[in-house]
Amino acid sequence: MRTVDVERTIAAPPADVFDWLTDVANYQRVPLVRRVTLVRPGNTAGNGVGAVRLVVTPLMRLTQEITEYDPPRLMRYRGLKSVPRLRHQEGFISCEPVAGGTRVHWSTSFELAAPALSPLWTTLAVPVVRASFEMVLRTAARELRGA
């Protein structure tokens, strides 16, 4: 199991950053994201607890369920299905107010469930996952700056 942690400060209030990052429709504007679908809305909020979302990129297809939703502070999720197949412990996005904006911490723990060489494939996937998180955060920062 490997963990990817990415942190970035975005020059916007925590509520705006949290709303942008938890609204799956925004991911459609992230480079390399091909398709995003809210498969099932959440129990009390569209992107809240119980929501299931599908994210398709050139390298992965991920179906995730939101397991904790505490605006504007924290969202946790778990992987339900993926191609390639992953063992996914959990992921979360936290937002904390700081001078000049919001400090975002995005973390996930996973491993590729390959029939052979799983540790090697997982190690190779880490920079891809990190770059994906960074692209999402860059897009959010750019769009929130213009808001």
Short mmCIF file of C-alpha atoms in Angstrom, two decimals, residues 20-111:
data_model
loop_
_atom_site.label_atom_id
_atom_site.label_comp_id
_atom_site.label_asym_id
_atom_site.label_seq_id
_atom_site.Cartn_x
_atom_site.Cartn_y
_atom_site.Cartn_z
CA TRP A 20 -15.22 23.40 -5.95
CA LEU A 21 -13.25 20.28 -4.97
CA THR A 22 -16.29 18.26 -3.90
CA ASP A 23 -18.46 19.14 -6.92
CA VAL A 24 -17.59 16.36 -9.34
CA ALA A 25 -18.88 18.42 -12.30
CA ASN A 26 -15.84 20.73 -11.94
CA TYR A 27 -13.45 17.87 -12.71
CA GLN A 28 -14.66 17.88 -16.31
CA ARG A 29 -12.54 21.03 -16.80
CA VAL A 30 -9.34 19.42 -15.48
CA PRO A 31 -6.80 18.52 -18.18
CA LEU A 32 -6.86 14.82 -19.09
CA VAL A 33 -10.19 14.13 -17.41
CA ARG A 34 -12.33 12.63 -20.15
CA ARG A 35 -15.63 12.18 -18.36
CA VAL A 36 -17.12 12.65 -14.92
CA THR A 37 -20.51 11.37 -13.83
CA LEU A 38 -22.41 11.65 -10.58
CA VAL A 39 -23.77 8.09 -10.64
CA ARG A 40 -25.82 8.49 -7.46
CA PRO A 41 -26.43 11.66 -5.45
CA GLY A 42 -25.62 11.73 -1.77
CA ASN A 43 -28.12 11.08 1.00
CA THR A 44 -28.52 14.73 2.05
CA ALA A 45 -26.31 16.69 -0.39
CA GLY A 46 -25.72 15.94 -4.08
CA ASN A 47 -21.98 15.39 -3.60
CA GLY A 48 -22.23 14.37 0.08
CA VAL A 49 -22.23 11.09 1.99
CA GLY A 50 -23.47 8.23 -0.14
CA ALA A 51 -22.73 9.97 -3.45
CA VAL A 52 -21.12 7.73 -6.04
CA ARG A 53 -19.04 9.31 -8.79
CA LEU A 54 -17.29 7.97 -11.85
CA VAL A 55 -14.09 9.63 -13.12
CA VAL A 56 -12.59 8.56 -16.45
CA THR A 57 -9.08 9.56 -17.55
CA PRO A 58 -6.84 8.13 -20.28
CA LEU A 59 -5.10 5.90 -17.70
CA MET A 60 -7.83 5.09 -15.18
CA ARG A 61 -11.53 4.63 -14.64
CA LEU A 62 -12.52 5.15 -10.99
CA THR A 63 -15.84 4.71 -9.21
CA GLN A 64 -15.77 6.28 -5.75
CA GLU A 65 -18.22 6.66 -2.88
CA ILE A 66 -18.24 9.62 -0.51
CA THR A 67 -18.07 8.28 3.06
CA GLU A 68 -17.73 11.52 5.06
CA TYR A 69 -18.80 15.03 4.13
CA ASP A 70 -18.21 17.89 6.59
CA PRO A 71 -18.28 21.20 4.68
CA PRO A 72 -16.12 23.21 4.43
CA ARG A 73 -13.58 21.09 6.27
CA LEU A 74 -13.40 17.46 5.16
CA MET A 75 -14.51 14.93 2.56
CA ARG A 76 -13.53 11.24 2.69
CA TYR A 77 -14.06 8.70 -0.05
CA ARG A 78 -13.36 5.07 -0.88
CA GLY A 79 -12.83 3.30 -4.15
CA LEU A 80 -15.57 0.93 -5.25
CA LYS A 81 -14.27 -0.13 -8.66
CA SER A 82 -11.41 0.80 -10.93
CA VAL A 83 -9.59 -0.07 -14.11
CA PRO A 84 -6.80 -0.95 -13.57
CA ARG A 85 -7.96 -2.68 -10.42
CA LEU A 86 -6.87 -1.00 -7.19
CA ARG A 87 -6.98 -1.92 -3.56
CA HIS A 88 -7.98 1.41 -2.04
CA GLN A 89 -7.99 2.09 1.69
CA GLU A 90 -9.33 5.61 1.66
CA GLY A 91 -8.82 9.09 0.35
CA PHE A 92 -9.63 12.46 1.79
CA ILE A 93 -9.55 16.16 1.01
CA SER A 94 -9.27 18.57 3.93
CA CYS A 95 -9.51 22.35 3.78
CA GLU A 96 -8.08 24.60 6.49
CA PRO A 97 -8.22 28.40 6.60
CA VAL A 98 -4.77 30.03 6.49
CA ALA A 99 -3.49 33.53 5.85
CA GLY A 100 -4.10 34.22 2.19
CA GLY A 101 -6.66 31.49 1.57
CA THR A 102 -7.19 27.79 2.17
CA ARG A 103 -4.65 25.04 2.76
CA VAL A 104 -5.80 21.87 0.97
CA HIS A 105 -4.44 18.46 1.93
CA TRP A 106 -5.38 15.62 -0.43
CA SER A 107 -4.34 12.10 0.51
CA THR A 108 -5.03 8.60 -0.74
CA SER A 109 -3.68 5.13 0.05
CA PHE A 110 -3.78 2.44 -2.62
CA GLU A 111 -2.00 -0.33 -4.45
#
